[in-house]
C-alpha cells in the first residue's frame, strides 16, 4: 500500500472519530430544546459534555490539517468550492464554544435564553451541513480539467446531499439522546430513553434510504458489508435502549456512525473528490497528494502524536464518567 493510500485511510479514521465524538455533542445541543423542560435540565445536558466537547473538536482540526498536508489539491478544491457552507459551520462552532462558556456568566434570564438559543442552532446547523458536504463529496461535484470547482452553492443543494444532511442530523441527535440517557439520572434519563426510541425509528428510515441510494449508485462488495453493519448496529441500538441498556445502545449507535462513514469513504476511493463533469477530471489519491517525502514525515509524526491524544481523551472520559442529574446543579443555575 502506497503512503497516499495510507493517508486516505488515516483521514477517513479522523473524520470517523470526529463524527463519533462530536456527533453526540451536536445531539446534546439539539436536545436542549427537544428534551429539556427547564433551565436546570438544560444545564444538566450541557454538563454531560462540558468536560469533553472541546477535546472532541481536536479530531476536526486533525482531519483538516491532515487533508491540507497530505492532499493539498483536495483541500484547495474542497475549501474553495464549499466555502460558504464550511464558513457557516466554522462560525457555528465558534458561537457554540462561546455559548457554552458564557451562558452561566450572568444570571439574567434573557442572557441565558439567548445563549441557549445559540447552542441549539449552532449544534443543529453543523450536524445538517456536514451531511450535505460529505454527500456532495461522494456524489460528485462540478470540477473542471484544472481541478477547480466551477459550480455554485445551489449545485450543492441537490436531493442526495440534502438527504445526507438529514441522515447526519437525525443520527447525531439519536446518538446524543442515547448519550444523555447514559449520562443522566432521574426523570430526564427516562424521557431520554423514550425519545431515543422515537428518534431511532426516524433515523433508521432516513439512513436506510441514503445508504441504499449510495450503494446502488457507487457501491461494491466492501461498501455493502459496511451498509449491513450500519443497519444492524442501528437496529441493535434501538433494541438496546428499549431494554434500558444505555451503554450497549451508545456503543451500537457509535458503530452505526463508524460503519456509515466507512461506507462513504469506501465508495469514494480511489477518488477523493469525483468530478460530475468528467470522471477523468476527478481528484484522486494520486493526483491530489503531497510528495512521498512529505507523507513519510507526516506518518512518523502521526505515529508519535496519535497515541498521546487517544490516551489523554480516554483519561478525560474516565475521570468524568459519572452520571449527573438535576440534584447536582447548584441553586444559582
C-alpha positions as a Markdown table, in Angstrom:
| # | Residue | x | y | z |
|---|---|---|---|---|
| 1 | Unk | 0.0 | 0.0 | 0.0 |
| 2 | Unk | 1.4 | 3.4 | -1.0 |
| 3 | Unk | 1.6 | 6.2 | 1.5 |
| 4 | Unk | -1.1 | 8.2 | -0.2 |
| 5 | Unk | -3.4 | 5.3 | 0.3 |
| 6 | Unk | -2.4 | 5.1 | 3.9 |
| 7 | Unk | -3.2 | 8.7 | 4.4 |
| 8 | Unk | -6.6 | 8.4 | 2.8 |
| 9 | Unk | -7.4 | 5.7 | 5.4 |
| 10 | Unk | -6.0 | 7.8 | 8.2 |
| 11 | Unk | -8.1 | 10.8 | 7.1 |
| 12 | Unk | -11.1 | 8.6 | 7.0 |
| 13 | Unk | -10.3 | 7.4 | 10.5 |
| 14 | Unk | -10.0 | 11.1 | 11.7 |
| 15 | Unk | -13.4 | 12.0 | 10.2 |
| 16 | Unk | -14.9 | 8.9 | 11.7 |
| 17 | Unk | -13.6 | 9.8 | 15.1 |
| 18 | Unk | -14.9 | 13.3 | 14.8 |
| 19 | Unk | -18.4 | 12.3 | 13.8 |
| 20 | Unk | -18.5 | 9.6 | 16.6 |
| 21 | Unk | -17.5 | 12.1 | 19.3 |
| 22 | Unk | -18.8 | 15.4 | 18.0 |
| 23 | Unk | -22.0 | 13.6 | 16.9 |
| 24 | Unk | -23.3 | 13.2 | 20.4 |
| 25 | Unk | -22.1 | 16.7 | 21.2 |
| 26 | Unk | -24.3 | 18.1 | 18.4 |
| 27 | Unk | -27.1 | 15.8 | 19.6 |
| 28 | Unk | -26.9 | 17.2 | 23.1 |
| 29 | Unk | -27.1 | 20.7 | 21.8 |
| 30 | Unk | -30.3 | 19.9 | 19.8 |
| 31 | Unk | -31.7 | 18.2 | 22.9 |
| 32 | Unk | -31.6 | 21.4 | 24.9 |
| 33 | Unk | -34.8 | 22.2 | 23.1 |
| 34 | Unk | -36.2 | 18.7 | 22.4 |
| 35 | Unk | -35.7 | 17.1 | 25.8 |
| 36 | Unk | -35.0 | 19.7 | 28.5 |
| 37 | Unk | -38.1 | 21.1 | 30.1 |
| 38 | Unk | -36.5 | 23.9 | 32.1 |
| 39 | Unk | -33.2 | 25.7 | 32.6 |
| 40 | Unk | -31.9 | 23.3 | 35.2 |
| 41 | Unk | -32.4 | 20.3 | 32.8 |
| 42 | Unk | -30.6 | 22.3 | 30.1 |
| 43 | Unk | -27.7 | 22.7 | 32.4 |
| 44 | Unk | -27.7 | 19.0 | 33.1 |
| 45 | Unk | -27.5 | 18.2 | 29.4 |
| 46 | Unk | -24.7 | 20.8 | 28.9 |
| 47 | Unk | -22.8 | 19.4 | 31.8 |
| 48 | Unk | -22.8 | 15.9 | 30.3 |
| 49 | Unk | -20.5 | 17.2 | 27.5 |
| 50 | Unk | -18.9 | 20.1 | 29.4 |
| 51 | Unk | -15.6 | 18.4 | 30.1 |
| 52 | Unk | -15.2 | 16.8 | 26.7 |
| 53 | Unk | -16.8 | 18.9 | 23.9 |
| 54 | Unk | -13.7 | 20.9 | 23.2 |
| 55 | Unk | -11.4 | 17.9 | 23.2 |
| 56 | Unk | -13.8 | 16.2 | 20.6 |
| 57 | Unk | -13.1 | 19.1 | 18.2 |
| 58 | Unk | -9.4 | 18.1 | 18.1 |
| 59 | Unk | -10.5 | 15.4 | 15.7 |
| 60 | Unk | -11.8 | 18.1 | 13.3 |
| 61 | Unk | -8.6 | 20.1 | 13.5 |
| 62 | Unk | -6.6 | 17.0 | 12.9 |
| 63 | Unk | -8.7 | 15.9 | 9.9 |
| 64 | Unk | -8.5 | 19.4 | 8.3 |
| 65 | Unk | -4.8 | 19.7 | 9.0 |
| 66 | Unk | -4.1 | 16.2 | 7.7 |
| 67 | Unk | -6.0 | 16.9 | 4.5 |
| 68 | Unk | -4.1 | 20.1 | 3.9 |
| 69 | Unk | -0.8 | 18.5 | 4.4 |
| 70 | Unk | -1.4 | 15.1 | 2.7 |
| 71 | Unk | -3.7 | 16.1 | -0.1 |
| 72 | Unk | -3.3 | 19.9 | -0.8 |
| 73 | Unk | -5.2 | 19.7 | -4.1 |
| 74 | Unk | -8.2 | 18.1 | -2.3 |
| 75 | Unk | -8.0 | 20.7 | 0.4 |
| 76 | Unk | -7.8 | 23.6 | -2.0 |
| 77 | Unk | -10.7 | 22.5 | -4.2 |
| 78 | Unk | -12.9 | 21.5 | -1.3 |
| 79 | Unk | -12.5 | 24.7 | 0.7 |
| 80 | Unk | -12.8 | 27.0 | -2.3 |
| 81 | Unk | -15.9 | 25.1 | -3.7 |
| 82 | Unk | -17.6 | 24.6 | -0.4 |
| 83 | Unk | -16.5 | 28.0 | 1.0 |
| 84 | Unk | -19.9 | 29.2 | 2.2 |
| 85 | Unk | -21.2 | 26.1 | 3.9 |
| 86 | Unk | -17.8 | 25.4 | 5.6 |
| 87 | Unk | -17.6 | 29.1 | 6.7 |
| 88 | Unk | -21.1 | 28.7 | 8.2 |
| 89 | Unk | -20.0 | 25.6 | 10.0 |
| 90 | Unk | -16.9 | 27.4 | 11.3 |
| 91 | Unk | -19.0 | 30.3 | 12.6 |
| 92 | Unk | -21.4 | 28.0 | 14.3 |
| 93 | Unk | -18.6 | 26.1 | 16.0 |
| 94 | Unk | -17.1 | 29.4 | 17.3 |
| 95 | Unk | -20.5 | 30.7 | 18.5 |
| 96 | Unk | -21.2 | 27.3 | 20.1 |
| 97 | Unk | -18.0 | 27.3 | 22.1 |
| 98 | Unk | -18.6 | 30.9 | 23.3 |
| 99 | Unk | -22.1 | 30.0 | 24.3 |
| 100 | Unk | -21.0 | 27.0 | 26.4 |
| 101 | Unk | -18.6 | 29.3 | 28.3 |
| 102 | Unk | -20.7 | 32.4 | 28.6 |
| 103 | Unk | -24.2 | 31.1 | 29.2 |
| 104 | Unk | -23.8 | 30.9 | 33.0 |
| 105 | Unk | -21.7 | 34.0 | 33.4 |
| 106 | Unk | -24.7 | 36.2 | 34.2 |
| 107 | Unk | -28.0 | 35.3 | 36.0 |
| 108 | Unk | -30.4 | 37.3 | 33.8 |
| 109 | Unk | -33.0 | 35.2 | 32.1 |
| 110 | Unk | -32.7 | 36.9 | 28.7 |
| 111 | Unk | -28.9 | 36.5 | 28.8 |
| 112 | Unk | -29.1 | 32.7 | 29.4 |
| 113 | Unk | -32.0 | 32.2 | 27.0 |
| 114 | Unk | -30.1 | 33.9 | 24.1 |
| 115 | Unk | -27.1 | 31.7 | 24.7 |
| 116 | Unk | -29.3 | 28.6 | 24.9 |
| 117 | Unk | -30.7 | 29.5 | 21.5 |
| 118 | Unk | -27.2 | 29.9 | 20.2 |
| 119 | Unk | -26.3 | 26.4 | 21.5 |
| 120 | Unk | -29.3 | 24.9 | 19.8 |
| 121 | Unk | -28.8 | 26.4 | 16.4 |
| 122 | Unk | -25.1 | 26.2 | 16.3 |
| 123 | Unk | -25.4 | 22.4 | 17.0 |
| 124 | Unk | -28.3 | 21.8 | 14.6 |
| 125 | Unk | -26.8 | 23.6 | 11.6 |
| 126 | Unk | -23.4 | 21.9 | 11.5 |
| 127 | Unk | -25.0 | 18.5 | 12.2 |
| 128 | Unk | -27.0 | 19.0 | 9.0 |
| 129 | Unk | -24.3 | 20.8 | 6.9 |
| 130 | Unk | -21.7 | 18.1 | 7.4 |
| 131 | Unk | -24.0 | 15.6 | 5.9 |
| 132 | Unk | -24.7 | 17.9 | 2.9 |
| 133 | Unk | -20.9 | 18.4 | 2.4 |
| 134 | Unk | -20.0 | 14.7 | 2.5 |
| 135 | Unk | -23.0 | 13.9 | 0.4 |
| 136 | Unk | -21.7 | 16.2 | -2.3 |
| 137 | Unk | -18.1 | 14.8 | -2.0 |
| 138 | Unk | -19.3 | 11.3 | -2.5 |
| 139 | Unk | -21.9 | 12.0 | -5.2 |
| 140 | Unk | -19.5 | 14.2 | -7.2 |
| 141 | Unk | -19.4 | 18.0 | -7.9 |
| 142 | Unk | -18.5 | 20.2 | -10.9 |
| 143 | Unk | -14.7 | 20.0 | -11.2 |
| 144 | Unk | -13.1 | 21.1 | -14.4 |
| 145 | Unk | -9.9 | 19.9 | -16.1 |
| 146 | Unk | -7.8 | 22.2 | -13.8 |
| 147 | Unk | -9.2 | 20.6 | -10.7 |
| 148 | Unk | -11.2 | 23.7 | -9.8 |
| 149 | Unk | -14.8 | 23.8 | -8.6 |
| 150 | Unk | -16.9 | 25.6 | -11.2 |
| 151 | Unk | -20.4 | 25.1 | -9.7 |
| 152 | Unk | -22.3 | 27.3 | -7.2 |
| 153 | Unk | -23.9 | 27.0 | -3.9 |
| 154 | Unk | -27.2 | 25.9 | -5.5 |
| 155 | Unk | -25.5 | 22.9 | -7.0 |
| 156 | Unk | -24.6 | 21.7 | -3.6 |
| 157 | Unk | -28.3 | 21.6 | -2.6 |
| 158 | Unk | -29.2 | 18.5 | -4.6 |
| 159 | Unk | -31.6 | 15.8 | -3.3 |
| 160 | Unk | -28.8 | 13.3 | -2.5 |
| 161 | Unk | -26.8 | 15.8 | -0.4 |
| 162 | Unk | -29.9 | 17.1 | 1.4 |
| 163 | Unk | -30.8 | 13.6 | 2.3 |
| 164 | Unk | -27.3 | 13.1 | 3.6 |
| 165 | Unk | -27.8 | 16.2 | 5.8 |
| 166 | Unk | -31.0 | 14.7 | 7.2 |
| 167 | Unk | -29.1 | 11.5 | 8.0 |
| 168 | Unk | -26.3 | 13.2 | 9.9 |
| 169 | Unk | -28.8 | 15.4 | 11.8 |
| 170 | Unk | -31.1 | 12.6 | 12.8 |
| 171 | Unk | -28.3 | 10.1 | 13.5 |
| 172 | Unk | -26.3 | 12.6 | 15.6 |
| 173 | Unk | -29.4 | 13.6 | 17.6 |
| 174 | Unk | -30.2 | 9.9 | 18.2 |
| 175 | Unk | -26.6 | 9.4 | 19.3 |
| 176 | Unk | -26.9 | 12.4 | 21.6 |
| 177 | Unk | -30.1 | 11.2 | 23.1 |
| 178 | Unk | -28.6 | 7.8 | 23.9 |
| 179 | Unk | -25.6 | 9.6 | 25.4 |
| 180 | Unk | -28.0 | 11.7 | 27.5 |
| 181 | Unk | -29.7 | 8.5 | 28.8 |
| 182 | Unk | -26.3 | 7.0 | 29.6 |
| 183 | Unk | -25.0 | 10.1 | 31.5 |
| 184 | Unk | -28.1 | 11.2 | 33.5 |
| 185 | Unk | -30.3 | 10.1 | 36.3 |
| 186 | Unk | -33.9 | 10.6 | 37.3 |
| 187 | Unk | -36.7 | 11.8 | 35.1 |
| 188 | Unk | -34.6 | 13.2 | 32.4 |
| 189 | Unk | -33.0 | 9.8 | 31.9 |
| 190 | Unk | -36.4 | 8.2 | 31.5 |
| 191 | Unk | -37.5 | 10.8 | 29.0 |
| 192 | Unk | -34.3 | 10.5 | 27.0 |
| 193 | Unk | -34.8 | 6.7 | 26.6 |
| 194 | Unk | -38.4 | 7.3 | 25.4 |
| 195 | Unk | -37.3 | 10.0 | 22.9 |
| 196 | Unk | -34.4 | 7.8 | 21.7 |
| 197 | Unk | -36.9 | 5.1 | 20.7 |
| 198 | Unk | -38.9 | 7.6 | 18.6 |
| 199 | Unk | -35.8 | 9.2 | 17.0 |
| 200 | Unk | -34.3 | 5.8 | 16.3 |
| 201 | Unk | -37.2 | 4.8 | 14.1 |
| 202 | Unk | -37.0 | 8.0 | 12.1 |
| 203 | Unk | -33.2 | 7.8 | 11.9 |
| 204 | Unk | -33.4 | 4.2 | 10.6 |
| 205 | Unk | -35.8 | 5.1 | 7.8 |
| 206 | Unk | -33.8 | 8.1 | 6.6 |
| 207 | Unk | -30.4 | 6.4 | 7.0 |
| 208 | Unk | -31.5 | 3.2 | 5.1 |
| 209 | Unk | -32.8 | 5.3 | 2.2 |
| 210 | Unk | -29.5 | 7.2 | 2.0 |
| 211 | Unk | -27.2 | 4.2 | 2.3 |
| 212 | Unk | -29.1 | 2.1 | -0.2 |
| 213 | Unk | -29.0 | 5.1 | -2.7 |
| 214 | Unk | -25.3 | 5.3 | -2.1 |
| 215 | Unk | -24.8 | 1.5 | -2.6 |
| 216 | Unk | -26.9 | 1.5 | -5.8 |
| 217 | Unk | -25.1 | 4.5 | -7.2 |
| 218 | Unk | -21.4 | 3.8 | -6.3 |
| 219 | Unk | -21.2 | 0.8 | -4.1 |
| 220 | Unk | -19.3 | -2.5 | -4.3 |
| 221 | Unk | -18.9 | -5.6 | -2.1 |
| 222 | Unk | -17.0 | -3.8 | 0.7 |
| 223 | Unk | -19.4 | -0.9 | 0.9 |
| 224 | Unk | -22.3 | -3.4 | 1.1 |
| 225 | Unk | -20.7 | -5.1 | 4.1 |
| 226 | Unk | -20.4 | -1.6 | 5.8 |
| 227 | Unk | -24.1 | -0.9 | 4.9 |
| 228 | Unk | -25.2 | -4.1 | 6.5 |
| 229 | Unk | -23.2 | -3.5 | 9.6 |
| 230 | Unk | -24.5 | 0.1 | 9.9 |
| 231 | Unk | -28.2 | -1.1 | 9.6 |
| 232 | Unk | -27.8 | -4.0 | 12.0 |
| 233 | Unk | -26.0 | -1.8 | 14.6 |
| 234 | Unk | -28.7 | 0.9 | 14.4 |
| 235 | Unk | -31.4 | -1.7 | 14.9 |
| 236 | Unk | -29.4 | -3.1 | 17.8 |
| 237 | Unk | -29.0 | 0.3 | 19.3 |
| 238 | Unk | -32.8 | 0.9 | 19.2 |
| 239 | Unk | -33.4 | -2.6 | 20.8 |
| 240 | Unk | -30.8 | -2.0 | 23.5 |
| 241 | Unk | -32.3 | 1.4 | 24.5 |
| 242 | Unk | -35.7 | -0.2 | 24.6 |
| 243 | Unk | -34.3 | -2.7 | 27.2 |
| 244 | Unk | -32.7 | 0.0 | 29.2 |
| 245 | Unk | -29.1 | -0.9 | 28.2 |
| 246 | Unk | -27.8 | 2.6 | 27.5 |
| 247 | Unk | -24.2 | 1.5 | 27.4 |
| 248 | Unk | -24.8 | -1.1 | 24.7 |
| 249 | Unk | -27.1 | 1.3 | 22.8 |
| 250 | Unk | -24.4 | 4.0 | 22.8 |
| 251 | Unk | -21.8 | 1.6 | 21.6 |
| 252 | Unk | -24.0 | 0.3 | 18.8 |
| 253 | Unk | -25.1 | 3.8 | 17.7 |
| 254 | Unk | -21.4 | 4.7 | 17.6 |
| 255 | Unk | -20.8 | 1.6 | 15.4 |
| 256 | Unk | -23.5 | 2.8 | 13.1 |
| 257 | Unk | -21.7 | 6.1 | 12.6 |
| 258 | Unk | -18.4 | 4.3 | 12.1 |
| 259 | Unk | -19.8 | 1.9 | 9.5 |
| 260 | Unk | -21.7 | 4.6 | 7.7 |
| 261 | Unk | -18.7 | 6.9 | 7.4 |
| 262 | Unk | -16.6 | 3.9 | 6.3 |
| 263 | Unk | -19.1 | 3.1 | 3.6 |
| 264 | Unk | -18.8 | 6.6 | 2.2 |
| 265 | Unk | -15.0 | 6.5 | 2.1 |
| 266 | Unk | -15.1 | 3.0 | 0.5 |
| 267 | Unk | -17.4 | 4.2 | -2.3 |
| 268 | Unk | -15.2 | 7.3 | -2.7 |
| 269 | Unk | -11.8 | 5.5 | -3.1 |
| 270 | Unk | -9.6 | 5.9 | -5.1 |
| 271 | Unk | -11.1 | 9.3 | -5.7 |
| 272 | Unk | -11.0 | 12.0 | -3.1 |
| 273 | Unk | -13.4 | 14.3 | -4.9 |
| 274 | Unk | -15.1 | 13.0 | -8.0 |
| 275 | Unk | -16.0 | 15.3 | -10.9 |
| 276 | Unk | -19.5 | 15.1 | -12.2 |
| 277 | Unk | -18.5 | 16.8 | -15.4 |
| 278 | Unk | -15.9 | 14.2 | -16.5 |
| 279 | Unk | -14.6 | 11.3 | -14.4 |
| 280 | Unk | -11.1 | 11.9 | -15.9 |
| 281 | Unk | -11.0 | 15.3 | -14.1 |
| 282 | Unk | -11.6 | 13.8 | -10.7 |
| 283 | Unk | -9.2 | 14.4 | -7.8 |
| 284 | Unk | -7.7 | 11.1 | -6.8 |
| 285 | Unk | -5.3 | 9.9 | -4.0 |
| 286 | Unk | -2.6 | 10.0 | -6.6 |
| 287 | Unk | -3.0 | 13.4 | -8.3 |
| 288 | Unk | -4.1 | 15.2 | -5.2 |
| 289 | Unk | -1.4 | 14.0 | -2.8 |
| 290 | Unk | 1.7 | 15.6 | -1.5 |
| 291 | Unk | 5.2 | 14.3 | -2.2 |
| 292 | Unk | 6.3 | 10.9 | -0.8 |
| 293 | Unk | 8.8 | 12.6 | 1.4 |
| 294 | Unk | 6.1 | 14.9 | 3.0 |
| 295 | Unk | 3.8 | 11.9 | 3.6 |
| 296 | Unk | 6.7 | 10.0 | 5.2 |
| 297 | Unk | 7.4 | 12.7 | 7.7 |
| 298 | Unk | 3.7 | 13.1 | 8.4 |
| 299 | Unk | 3.5 | 9.3 | 9.1 |
| 300 | Unk | 6.2 | 9.5 | 11.7 |
| 301 | Unk | 4.6 | 12.5 | 13.4 |
| 302 | Unk | 1.2 | 10.8 | 13.4 |
| 303 | Unk | 2.7 | 7.6 | 14.9 |
| 304 | Unk | 4.0 | 9.6 | 17.8 |
| 305 | Unk | 1.2 | 12.1 | 18.4 |
| 306 | Unk | -1.9 | 9.9 | 17.9 |
| 307 | Unk | -1.4 | 7.5 | 20.8 |
| 308 | Unk | -0.9 | 10.5 | 23.2 |
| 309 | Unk | -4.2 | 12.1 | 22.0 |
| 310 | Unk | -6.0 | 8.9 | 22.5 |
| 311 | Unk | -4.6 | 8.4 | 26.0 |
| 312 | Unk | -5.5 | 11.9 | 27.0 |
| 313 | Unk | -9.0 | 11.7 | 25.7 |
| 314 | Unk | -9.6 | 8.3 | 27.2 |
| 315 | Unk | -8.4 | 9.5 | 30.6 |
| 316 | Unk | -10.8 | 12.5 | 30.3 |
| 317 | Unk | -13.8 | 10.3 | 29.7 |
| 318 | Unk | -12.8 | 8.0 | 32.5 |
| 319 | Unk | -12.5 | 10.8 | 35.0 |
| 320 | Unk | -15.9 | 12.3 | 34.1 |
| 321 | Unk | -17.7 | 9.0 | 33.7 |
| 322 | Unk | -20.3 | 9.5 | 36.5 |
| 323 | Unk | -24.0 | 10.2 | 35.8 |
| 324 | Unk | -25.4 | 13.6 | 36.8 |
| 325 | Unk | -29.0 | 14.9 | 37.4 |
| 326 | Unk | -30.9 | 18.0 | 38.5 |
| 327 | Unk | -29.8 | 17.4 | 42.1 |
| 328 | Unk | -26.2 | 18.0 | 41.1 |
| 329 | Unk | -27.0 | 21.5 | 39.8 |
| 330 | Unk | -26.4 | 24.4 | 42.2 |
| 331 | Unk | -29.4 | 26.7 | 43.0 |
| 332 | Unk | -27.6 | 29.6 | 41.3 |
| 333 | Unk | -28.2 | 27.9 | 38.0 |
